[in-house]
Short mmCIF file of C-alpha atoms and ligand atoms in Angstrom, two decimals:
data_model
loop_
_atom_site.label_atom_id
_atom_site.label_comp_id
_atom_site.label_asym_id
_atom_site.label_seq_id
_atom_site.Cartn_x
_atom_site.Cartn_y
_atom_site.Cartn_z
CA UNK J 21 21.20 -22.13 -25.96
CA UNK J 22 20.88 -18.12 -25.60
CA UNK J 23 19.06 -16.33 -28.45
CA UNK J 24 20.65 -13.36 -29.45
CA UNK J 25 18.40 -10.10 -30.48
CA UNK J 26 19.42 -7.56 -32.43
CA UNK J 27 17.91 -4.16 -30.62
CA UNK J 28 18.32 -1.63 -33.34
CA UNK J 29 15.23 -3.80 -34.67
CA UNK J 30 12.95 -2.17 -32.14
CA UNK J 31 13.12 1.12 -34.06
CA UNK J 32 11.55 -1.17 -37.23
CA UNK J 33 8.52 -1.84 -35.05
CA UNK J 34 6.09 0.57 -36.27
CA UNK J 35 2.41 2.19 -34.97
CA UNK J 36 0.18 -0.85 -36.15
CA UNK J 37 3.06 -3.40 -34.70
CA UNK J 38 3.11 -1.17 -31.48
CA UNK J 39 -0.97 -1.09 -31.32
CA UNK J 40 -1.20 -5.13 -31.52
CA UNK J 41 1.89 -5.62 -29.20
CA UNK J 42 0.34 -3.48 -26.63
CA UNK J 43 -2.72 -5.49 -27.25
CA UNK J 44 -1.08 -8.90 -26.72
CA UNK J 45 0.78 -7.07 -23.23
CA UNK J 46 -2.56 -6.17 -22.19
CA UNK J 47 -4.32 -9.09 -22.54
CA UNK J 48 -1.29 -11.65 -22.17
CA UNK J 49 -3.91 -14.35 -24.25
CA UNK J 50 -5.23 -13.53 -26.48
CA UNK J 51 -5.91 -14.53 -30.35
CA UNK J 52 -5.71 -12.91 -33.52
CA UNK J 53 -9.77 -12.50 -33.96
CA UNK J 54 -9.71 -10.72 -30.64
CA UNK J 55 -7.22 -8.54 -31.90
CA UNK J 56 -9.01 -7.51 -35.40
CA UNK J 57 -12.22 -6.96 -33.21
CA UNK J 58 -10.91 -4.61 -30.53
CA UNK J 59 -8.40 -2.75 -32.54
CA UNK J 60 -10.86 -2.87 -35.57
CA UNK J 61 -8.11 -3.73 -37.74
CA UNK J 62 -9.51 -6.76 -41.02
CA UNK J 63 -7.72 -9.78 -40.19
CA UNK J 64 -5.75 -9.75 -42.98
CA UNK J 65 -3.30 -6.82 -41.73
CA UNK J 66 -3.69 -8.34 -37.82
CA UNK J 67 -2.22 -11.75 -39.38
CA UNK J 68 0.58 -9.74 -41.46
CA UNK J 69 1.27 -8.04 -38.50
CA UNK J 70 1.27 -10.70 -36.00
CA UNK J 71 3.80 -12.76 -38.74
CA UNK J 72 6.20 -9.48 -38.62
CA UNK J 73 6.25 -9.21 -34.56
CA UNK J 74 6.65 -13.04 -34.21
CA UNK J 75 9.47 -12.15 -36.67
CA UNK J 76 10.87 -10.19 -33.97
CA UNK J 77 10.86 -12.60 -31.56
CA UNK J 78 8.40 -10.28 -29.60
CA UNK J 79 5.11 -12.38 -29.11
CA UNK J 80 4.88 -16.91 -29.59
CA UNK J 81 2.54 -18.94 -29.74
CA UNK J 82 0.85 -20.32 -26.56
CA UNK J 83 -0.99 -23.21 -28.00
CA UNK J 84 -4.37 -23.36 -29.53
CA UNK J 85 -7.75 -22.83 -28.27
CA UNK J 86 -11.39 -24.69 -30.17
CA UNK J 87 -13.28 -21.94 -32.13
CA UNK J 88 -16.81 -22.11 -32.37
CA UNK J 89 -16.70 -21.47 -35.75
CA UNK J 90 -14.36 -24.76 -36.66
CA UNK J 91 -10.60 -24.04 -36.75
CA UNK J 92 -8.87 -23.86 -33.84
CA UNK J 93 -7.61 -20.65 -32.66
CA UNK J 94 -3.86 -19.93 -31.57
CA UNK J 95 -3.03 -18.24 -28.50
CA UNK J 96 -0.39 -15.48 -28.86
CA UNK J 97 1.51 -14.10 -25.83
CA UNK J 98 4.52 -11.88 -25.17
CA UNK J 99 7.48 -13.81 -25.99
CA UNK J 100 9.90 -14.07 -23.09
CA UNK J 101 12.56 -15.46 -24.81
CA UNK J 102 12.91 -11.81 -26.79
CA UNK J 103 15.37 -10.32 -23.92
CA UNK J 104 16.04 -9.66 -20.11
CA UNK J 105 15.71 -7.07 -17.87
CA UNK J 106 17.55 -5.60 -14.17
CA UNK J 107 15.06 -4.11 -11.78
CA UNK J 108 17.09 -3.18 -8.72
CA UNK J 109 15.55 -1.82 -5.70
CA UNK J 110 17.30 -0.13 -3.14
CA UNK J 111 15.26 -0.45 0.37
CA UNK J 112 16.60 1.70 3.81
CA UNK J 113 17.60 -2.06 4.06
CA UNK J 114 17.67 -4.39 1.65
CA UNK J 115 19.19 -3.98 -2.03
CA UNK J 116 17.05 -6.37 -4.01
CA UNK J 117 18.26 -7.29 -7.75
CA UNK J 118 15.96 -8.91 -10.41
CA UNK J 119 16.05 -10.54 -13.99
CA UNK J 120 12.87 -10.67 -15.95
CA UNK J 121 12.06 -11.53 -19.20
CA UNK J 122 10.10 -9.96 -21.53
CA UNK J 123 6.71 -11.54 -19.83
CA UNK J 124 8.04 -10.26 -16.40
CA UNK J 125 8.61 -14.09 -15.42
CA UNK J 126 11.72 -14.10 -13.07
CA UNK J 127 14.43 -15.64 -14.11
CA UNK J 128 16.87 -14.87 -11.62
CA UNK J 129 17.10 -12.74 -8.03
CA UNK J 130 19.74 -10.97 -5.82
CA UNK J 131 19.04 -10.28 -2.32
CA UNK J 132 21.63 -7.99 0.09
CA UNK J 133 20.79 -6.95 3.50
CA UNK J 134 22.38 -3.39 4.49
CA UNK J 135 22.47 -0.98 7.11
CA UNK J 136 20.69 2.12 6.80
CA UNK J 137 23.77 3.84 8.23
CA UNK J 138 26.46 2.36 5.54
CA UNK J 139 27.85 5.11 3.67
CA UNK J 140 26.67 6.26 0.18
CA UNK J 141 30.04 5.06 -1.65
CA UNK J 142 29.40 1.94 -0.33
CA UNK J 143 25.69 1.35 -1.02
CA UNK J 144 26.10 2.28 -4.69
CA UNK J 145 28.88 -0.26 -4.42
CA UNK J 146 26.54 -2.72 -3.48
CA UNK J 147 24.20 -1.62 -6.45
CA UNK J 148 26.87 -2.14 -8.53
CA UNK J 149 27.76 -5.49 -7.35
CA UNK J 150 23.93 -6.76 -7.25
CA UNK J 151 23.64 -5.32 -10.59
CA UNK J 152 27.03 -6.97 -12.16
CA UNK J 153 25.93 -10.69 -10.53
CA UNK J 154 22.50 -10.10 -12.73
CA UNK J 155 24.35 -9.18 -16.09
CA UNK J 156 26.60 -12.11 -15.55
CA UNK J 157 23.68 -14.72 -14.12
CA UNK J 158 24.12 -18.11 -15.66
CA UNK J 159 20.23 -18.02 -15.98
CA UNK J 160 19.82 -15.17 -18.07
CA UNK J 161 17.48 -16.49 -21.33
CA UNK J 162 18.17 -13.34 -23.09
CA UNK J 163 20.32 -10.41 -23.62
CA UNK J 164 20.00 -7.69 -21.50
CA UNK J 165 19.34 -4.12 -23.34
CA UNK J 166 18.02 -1.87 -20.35
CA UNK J 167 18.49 -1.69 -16.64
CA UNK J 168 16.03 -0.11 -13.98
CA UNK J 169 17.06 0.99 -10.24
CA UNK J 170 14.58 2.01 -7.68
CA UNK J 171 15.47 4.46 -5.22
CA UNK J 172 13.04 5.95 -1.97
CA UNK J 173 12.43 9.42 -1.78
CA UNK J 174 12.74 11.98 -4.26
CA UNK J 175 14.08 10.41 -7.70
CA UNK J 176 12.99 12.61 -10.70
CA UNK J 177 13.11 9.78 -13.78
CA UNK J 178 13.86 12.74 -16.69
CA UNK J 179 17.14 14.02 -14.71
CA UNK J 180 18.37 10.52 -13.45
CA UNK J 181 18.94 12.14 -9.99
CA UNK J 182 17.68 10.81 -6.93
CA UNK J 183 17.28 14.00 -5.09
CA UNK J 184 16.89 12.61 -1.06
CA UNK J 185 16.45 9.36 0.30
CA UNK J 186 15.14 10.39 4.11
CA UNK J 187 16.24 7.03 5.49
CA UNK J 188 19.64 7.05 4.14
CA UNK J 189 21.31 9.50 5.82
CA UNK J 190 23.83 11.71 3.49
CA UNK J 191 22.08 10.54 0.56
CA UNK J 192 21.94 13.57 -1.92
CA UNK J 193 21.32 13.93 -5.16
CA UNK J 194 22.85 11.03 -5.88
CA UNK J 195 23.66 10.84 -10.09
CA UNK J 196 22.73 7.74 -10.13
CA UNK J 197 21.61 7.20 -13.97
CA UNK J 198 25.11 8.58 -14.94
CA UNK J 199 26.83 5.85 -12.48
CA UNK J 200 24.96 2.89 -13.74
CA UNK J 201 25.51 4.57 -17.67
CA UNK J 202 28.44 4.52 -17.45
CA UNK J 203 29.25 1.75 -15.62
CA UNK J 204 27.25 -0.76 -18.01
CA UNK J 205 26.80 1.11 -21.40
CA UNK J 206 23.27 0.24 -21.27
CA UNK J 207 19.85 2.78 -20.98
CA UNK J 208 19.03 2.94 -17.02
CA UNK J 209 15.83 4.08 -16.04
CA UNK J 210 15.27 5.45 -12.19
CA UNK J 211 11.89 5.78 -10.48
CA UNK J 212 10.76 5.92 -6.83
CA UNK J 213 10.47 2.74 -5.09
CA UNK J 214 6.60 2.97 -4.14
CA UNK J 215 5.64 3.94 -7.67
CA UNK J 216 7.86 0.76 -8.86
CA UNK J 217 6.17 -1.01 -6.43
CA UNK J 218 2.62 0.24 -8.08
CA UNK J 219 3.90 -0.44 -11.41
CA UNK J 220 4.62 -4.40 -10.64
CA UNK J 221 0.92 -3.87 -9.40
CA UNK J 222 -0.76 -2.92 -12.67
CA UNK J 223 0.59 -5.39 -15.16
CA UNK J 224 1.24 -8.65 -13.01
CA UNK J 225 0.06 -7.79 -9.85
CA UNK J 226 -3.78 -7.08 -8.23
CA UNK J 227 -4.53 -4.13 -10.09
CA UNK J 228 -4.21 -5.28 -13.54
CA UNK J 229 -8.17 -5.15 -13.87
CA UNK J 230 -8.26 -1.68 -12.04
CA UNK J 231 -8.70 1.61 -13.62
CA UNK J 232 -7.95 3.63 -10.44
CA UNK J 233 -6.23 2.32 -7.98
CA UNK J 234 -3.77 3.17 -4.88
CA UNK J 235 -0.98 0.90 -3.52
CA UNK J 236 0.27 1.46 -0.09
CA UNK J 237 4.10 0.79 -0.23
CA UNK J 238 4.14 -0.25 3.51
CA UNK J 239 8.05 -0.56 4.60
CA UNK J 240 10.96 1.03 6.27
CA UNK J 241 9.10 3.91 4.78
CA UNK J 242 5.48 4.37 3.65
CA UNK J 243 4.93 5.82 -0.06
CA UNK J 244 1.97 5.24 -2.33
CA UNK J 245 1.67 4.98 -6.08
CA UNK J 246 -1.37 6.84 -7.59
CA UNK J 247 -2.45 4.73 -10.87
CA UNK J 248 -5.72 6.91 -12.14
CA UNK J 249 -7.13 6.10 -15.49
CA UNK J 250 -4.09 3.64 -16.07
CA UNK J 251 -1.70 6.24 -15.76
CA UNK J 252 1.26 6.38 -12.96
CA UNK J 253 0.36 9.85 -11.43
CA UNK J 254 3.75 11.48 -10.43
CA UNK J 255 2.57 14.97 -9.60
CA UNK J 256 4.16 17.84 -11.49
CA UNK J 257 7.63 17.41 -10.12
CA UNK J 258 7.64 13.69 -9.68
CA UNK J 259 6.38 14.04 -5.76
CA UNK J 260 3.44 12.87 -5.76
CA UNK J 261 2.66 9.76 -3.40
CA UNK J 262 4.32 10.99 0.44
CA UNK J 263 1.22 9.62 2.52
CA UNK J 264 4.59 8.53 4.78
CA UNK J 265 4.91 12.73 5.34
CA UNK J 266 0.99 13.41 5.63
CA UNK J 267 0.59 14.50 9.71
CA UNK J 268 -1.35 12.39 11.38
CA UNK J 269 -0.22 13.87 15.25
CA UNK J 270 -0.30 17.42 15.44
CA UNK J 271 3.12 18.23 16.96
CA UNK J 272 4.15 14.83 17.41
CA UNK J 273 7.59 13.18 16.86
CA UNK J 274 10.08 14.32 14.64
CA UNK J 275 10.18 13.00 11.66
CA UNK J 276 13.11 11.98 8.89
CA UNK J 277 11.81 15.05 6.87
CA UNK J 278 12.15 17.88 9.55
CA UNK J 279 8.51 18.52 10.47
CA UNK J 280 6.67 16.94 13.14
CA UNK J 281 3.89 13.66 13.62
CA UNK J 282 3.64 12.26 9.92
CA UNK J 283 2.58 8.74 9.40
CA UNK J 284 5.81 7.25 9.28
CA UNK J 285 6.75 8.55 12.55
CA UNK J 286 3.87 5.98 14.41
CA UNK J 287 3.58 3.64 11.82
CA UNK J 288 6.09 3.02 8.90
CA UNK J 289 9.30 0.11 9.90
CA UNK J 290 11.53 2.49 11.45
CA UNK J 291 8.22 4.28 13.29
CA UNK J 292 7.88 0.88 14.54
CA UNK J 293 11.28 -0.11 15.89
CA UNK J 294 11.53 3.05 17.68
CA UNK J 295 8.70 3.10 19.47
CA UNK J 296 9.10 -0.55 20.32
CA UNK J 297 12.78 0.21 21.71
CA UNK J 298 11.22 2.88 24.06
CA UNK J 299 8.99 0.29 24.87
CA UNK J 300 12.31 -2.70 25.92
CA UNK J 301 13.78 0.38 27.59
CA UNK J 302 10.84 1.05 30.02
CA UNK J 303 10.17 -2.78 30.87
CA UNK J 304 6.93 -2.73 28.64
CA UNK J 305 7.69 -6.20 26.95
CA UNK J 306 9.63 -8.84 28.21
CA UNK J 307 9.55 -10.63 24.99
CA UNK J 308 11.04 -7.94 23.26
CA UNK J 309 13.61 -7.85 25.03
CA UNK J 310 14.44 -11.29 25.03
CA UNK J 311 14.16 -11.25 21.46
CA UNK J 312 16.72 -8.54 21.35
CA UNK J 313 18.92 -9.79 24.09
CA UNK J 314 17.94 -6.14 25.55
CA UNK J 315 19.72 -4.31 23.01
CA UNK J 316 16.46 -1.99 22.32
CA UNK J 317 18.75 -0.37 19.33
CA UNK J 318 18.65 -3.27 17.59
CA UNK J 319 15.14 -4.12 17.54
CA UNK J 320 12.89 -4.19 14.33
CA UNK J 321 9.42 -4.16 13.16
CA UNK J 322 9.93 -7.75 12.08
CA UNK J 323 10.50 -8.56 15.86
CA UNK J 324 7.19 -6.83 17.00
CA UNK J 325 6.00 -9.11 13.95
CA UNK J 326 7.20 -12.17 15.75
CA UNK J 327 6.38 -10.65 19.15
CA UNK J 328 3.19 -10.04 18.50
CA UNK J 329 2.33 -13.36 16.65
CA UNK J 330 3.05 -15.15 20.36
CA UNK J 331 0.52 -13.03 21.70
CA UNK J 332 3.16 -10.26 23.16
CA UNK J 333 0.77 -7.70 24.54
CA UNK J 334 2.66 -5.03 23.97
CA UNK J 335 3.95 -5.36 20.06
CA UNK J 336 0.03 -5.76 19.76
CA UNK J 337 -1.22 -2.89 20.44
CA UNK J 338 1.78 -1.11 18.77
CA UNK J 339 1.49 -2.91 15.75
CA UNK J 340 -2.84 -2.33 16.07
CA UNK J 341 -1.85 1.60 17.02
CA UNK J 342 0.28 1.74 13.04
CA UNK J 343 -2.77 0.09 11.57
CA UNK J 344 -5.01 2.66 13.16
CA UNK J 345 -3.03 5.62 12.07
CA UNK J 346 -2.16 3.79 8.47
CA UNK J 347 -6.10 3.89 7.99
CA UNK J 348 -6.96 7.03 8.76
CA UNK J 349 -4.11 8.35 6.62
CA UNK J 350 -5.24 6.13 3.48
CA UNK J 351 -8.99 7.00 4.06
CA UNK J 352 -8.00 11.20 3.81
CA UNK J 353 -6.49 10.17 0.30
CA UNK J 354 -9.31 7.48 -0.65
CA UNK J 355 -11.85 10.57 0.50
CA UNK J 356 -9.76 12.75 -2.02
CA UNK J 357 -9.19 10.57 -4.80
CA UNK J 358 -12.00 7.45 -4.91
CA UNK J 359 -10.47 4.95 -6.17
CA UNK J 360 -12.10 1.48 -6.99
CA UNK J 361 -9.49 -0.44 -5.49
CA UNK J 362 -6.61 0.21 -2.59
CA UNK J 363 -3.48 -2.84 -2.18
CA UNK J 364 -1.65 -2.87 0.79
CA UNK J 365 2.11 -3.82 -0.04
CA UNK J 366 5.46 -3.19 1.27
CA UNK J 367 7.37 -6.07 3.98
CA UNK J 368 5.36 -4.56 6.43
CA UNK J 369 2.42 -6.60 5.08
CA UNK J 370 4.46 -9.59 6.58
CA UNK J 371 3.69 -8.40 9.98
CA UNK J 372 0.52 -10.53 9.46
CA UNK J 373 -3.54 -9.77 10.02
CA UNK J 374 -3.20 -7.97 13.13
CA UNK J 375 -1.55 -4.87 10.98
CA UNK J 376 -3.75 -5.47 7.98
CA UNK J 377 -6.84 -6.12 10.32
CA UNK J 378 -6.47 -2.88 11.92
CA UNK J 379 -5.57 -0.92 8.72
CA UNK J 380 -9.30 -2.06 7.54
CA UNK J 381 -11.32 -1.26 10.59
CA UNK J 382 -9.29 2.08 10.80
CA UNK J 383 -10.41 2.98 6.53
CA UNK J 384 -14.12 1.51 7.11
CA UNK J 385 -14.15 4.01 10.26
CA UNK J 386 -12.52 7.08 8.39
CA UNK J 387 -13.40 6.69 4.96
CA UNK J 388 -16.57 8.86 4.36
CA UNK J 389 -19.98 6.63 3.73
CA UNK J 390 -20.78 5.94 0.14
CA UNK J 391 -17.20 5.33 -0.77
CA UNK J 392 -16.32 2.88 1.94
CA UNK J 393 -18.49 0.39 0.41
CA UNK J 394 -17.42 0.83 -2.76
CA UNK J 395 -13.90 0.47 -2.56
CA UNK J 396 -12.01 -2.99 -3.07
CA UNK J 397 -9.11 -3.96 -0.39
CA UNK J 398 -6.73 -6.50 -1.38
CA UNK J 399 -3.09 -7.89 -0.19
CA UNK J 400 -0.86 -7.81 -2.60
CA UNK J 401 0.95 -11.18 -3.67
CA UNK J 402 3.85 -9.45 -5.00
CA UNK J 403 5.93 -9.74 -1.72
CA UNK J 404 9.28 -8.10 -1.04
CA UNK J 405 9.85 -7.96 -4.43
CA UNK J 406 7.50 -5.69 -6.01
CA UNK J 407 9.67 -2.93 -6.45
CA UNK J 408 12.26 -4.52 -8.30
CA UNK J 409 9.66 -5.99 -10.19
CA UNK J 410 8.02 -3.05 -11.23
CA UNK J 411 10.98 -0.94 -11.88
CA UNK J 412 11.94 -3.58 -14.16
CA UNK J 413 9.28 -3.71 -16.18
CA UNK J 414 9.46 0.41 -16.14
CA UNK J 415 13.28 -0.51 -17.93
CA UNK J 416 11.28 -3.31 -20.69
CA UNK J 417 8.52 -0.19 -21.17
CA UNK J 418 10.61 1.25 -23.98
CA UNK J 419 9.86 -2.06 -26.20
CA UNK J 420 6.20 -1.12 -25.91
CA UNK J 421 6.69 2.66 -25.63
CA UNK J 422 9.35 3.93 -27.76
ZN1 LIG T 19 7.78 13.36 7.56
#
């Protein structure tokens, strides 16, 4: 049976209720000893406070653990049971829909392929549908009180407005807090997809330990999310991130945002495709263009993927080429920022170890000495889903944030 949750509670939850429930987020197990010593709060108030948020539904028991000094400890945790929430991500082509609950466990997932090319009207209808089959899911384990949409390019969170999505042609800004408002009746919070993505990263991902860290959002697009001293860096008008748009050919290609040889141009899912459709059309892969029953158009980075994994020549060295330039890229902004960790995310991490293989040898050979070795590379587990995810839990921050 659902439990119901009464929302104007939240505003009851005051600073010392906020201070252990952030605790309990932080740590996911912990007990309430560990609590009075790190908030330096007697134990007394922690297990008055602990009683009231348990109250609340917002944190459970997770069993017990032995205590050296004779009773056994409990466990407390986030309770997921307190309520649900929509993450929905809107890739150049994919719209992605997913429930969490309160612990960022999944409870249920939407996936829709699209064109890039579809029109606006009917991607936001598609939103709208992916977001409707979540509020309605069978699965759900609690109500719903917030929903969170993704968007690539520009999105300024304050405004609601995603200003430009560069792969989605027409797409301008778009209004799309006010849509989804209205539409549901519920809060909707909008962020870029990358920064989602870097979100899902520090509190369930790789970079929950991390103080600094970068996570490439490797895709259709490229972005990265800047996470320095725990914080999301957004820049000062929600920018920040566009390693995609940093050149990395001096008066190369064009690219999607009107100037000429930025990373995404060699190297992002679209950079990809079209330089592997040149490739069909001048004979350089016969593979390729089996795989695409020589419609070049048509091919994608997940063919060079497949391509490549039977040894294709060609799709290769194109996919070894986008690792090259994807290193040399990331070690300019590892040179600039240091951080103590870098993920690599995004589908394009799919493509397998010949992308991720050349990404490293590219950073080891363009990050400066003295920060090379210090800095941590790891995959991220998160998958296609990490921007969902993440904007998600960006829509559940308010509980811990109000
Ligand atoms: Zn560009």
């Amino acid at each position: 049976m659902r439990k119901t949750k009464n929302f104007s509670d939240l505003d009851s939850v005051h600073a010392k209720q906020l201070q252990v429930l952030n605790f309990v987020r932080e740590k996911d197990n912990c007990t309430r000893t560990e609590i009075a010593e790190a908030l330096d709060i007697d134990k007394k108030t922690v297990s008055t406070l602990v009683r009231d948020l348990s109250n609340k539904l917002l944190i459970e028991s997770a069993g017990y653990k032995d205590s050296q000094v004779g009773r056994r400890q409990e466990i407390l945790r986030l309770n997921g049971a307190h309520s649900n929430f929509i993450g929905i991500d809107l890739g150049a082509t994919h719209v992605i829909g997913i429930l969490v609950n309160l612990r960022g466990e999944v409870v249920d997932r939407v996936y829709f392929e699209i064109r890039p090319q579809l029109p606006v009207k009917l991607i936001l209808e598609q939103m709208k549908t992916v977001c409707q089959t979540l509020i309605k899911s069978q699965r759900a384990t609690a109500e719903i009180p917030s929903i969170g949409l993704c968007v690539p390019g520009f999105v300024n969170p304050d405004t609601g407005i995603s200003v430009i999505a560069e792969n989605i042609p027409g797409w301008r800004d778009v209004r799309i807090r006010e849509i989804f408002e209205q539409e549901q009746g519920k809060p909707v919070y909008v962020e870029d997809c990358s920064r989602a993505a870097g979100f899902a990263e520090r509190w369930l991902g790789e970079g929950k330990q991390a103080k600094d860290f970068l996570t490439l959002d490797l895709g259709y697009g490229i972005g990265m999310s800047l996470f320095l001293n725990r914080e999301l860096y957004t820049g000062s008008g929600y920018k920040a991130g566009e390693i995609g748009h940093s050149v990395v050919k001096l008066d190369g290609t064009e690219c999607t945002c009107g100037k000429r040889g930025c990373l995404e141009t060699v190297a992002s899912g679209r950079g990809i495709a079209r330089q592997a459709a040149s490739g069909i059309a001048e004979k350089r892969s016969e593979l390729l263009e089996r795989l695409t029953h020589g419609k070049c158009e048509t091919v994608t980075a997940h063919d060079v993927a497949i391509a490549a994994s039977m040894n294709d020549e060609y799709s290769v060295a194109l996919l070894r080429e986008a690792g090259r330039y994807i290193g040399a890229a990331t070690a300019n902004a590892v040179n600039l920022l240091d951080p103590q960790l870098l993920i690599l995310g995004g589908g394009l991490v799919n493509a397998g170890s010949i992308l991720i293989d050349s990404i490293k040898e590219s950073l080891k050979q363009y990050t400066m000495m003295g920060i090379a070795e210090d800095i941590e590379i790891r995959v991220s587990k998160l998958g296609v889903d990490s921007s969902a995810l993440g904007i998600a839990l960006i829509a559940m921050d308010r509980i811990f944030c109000p």
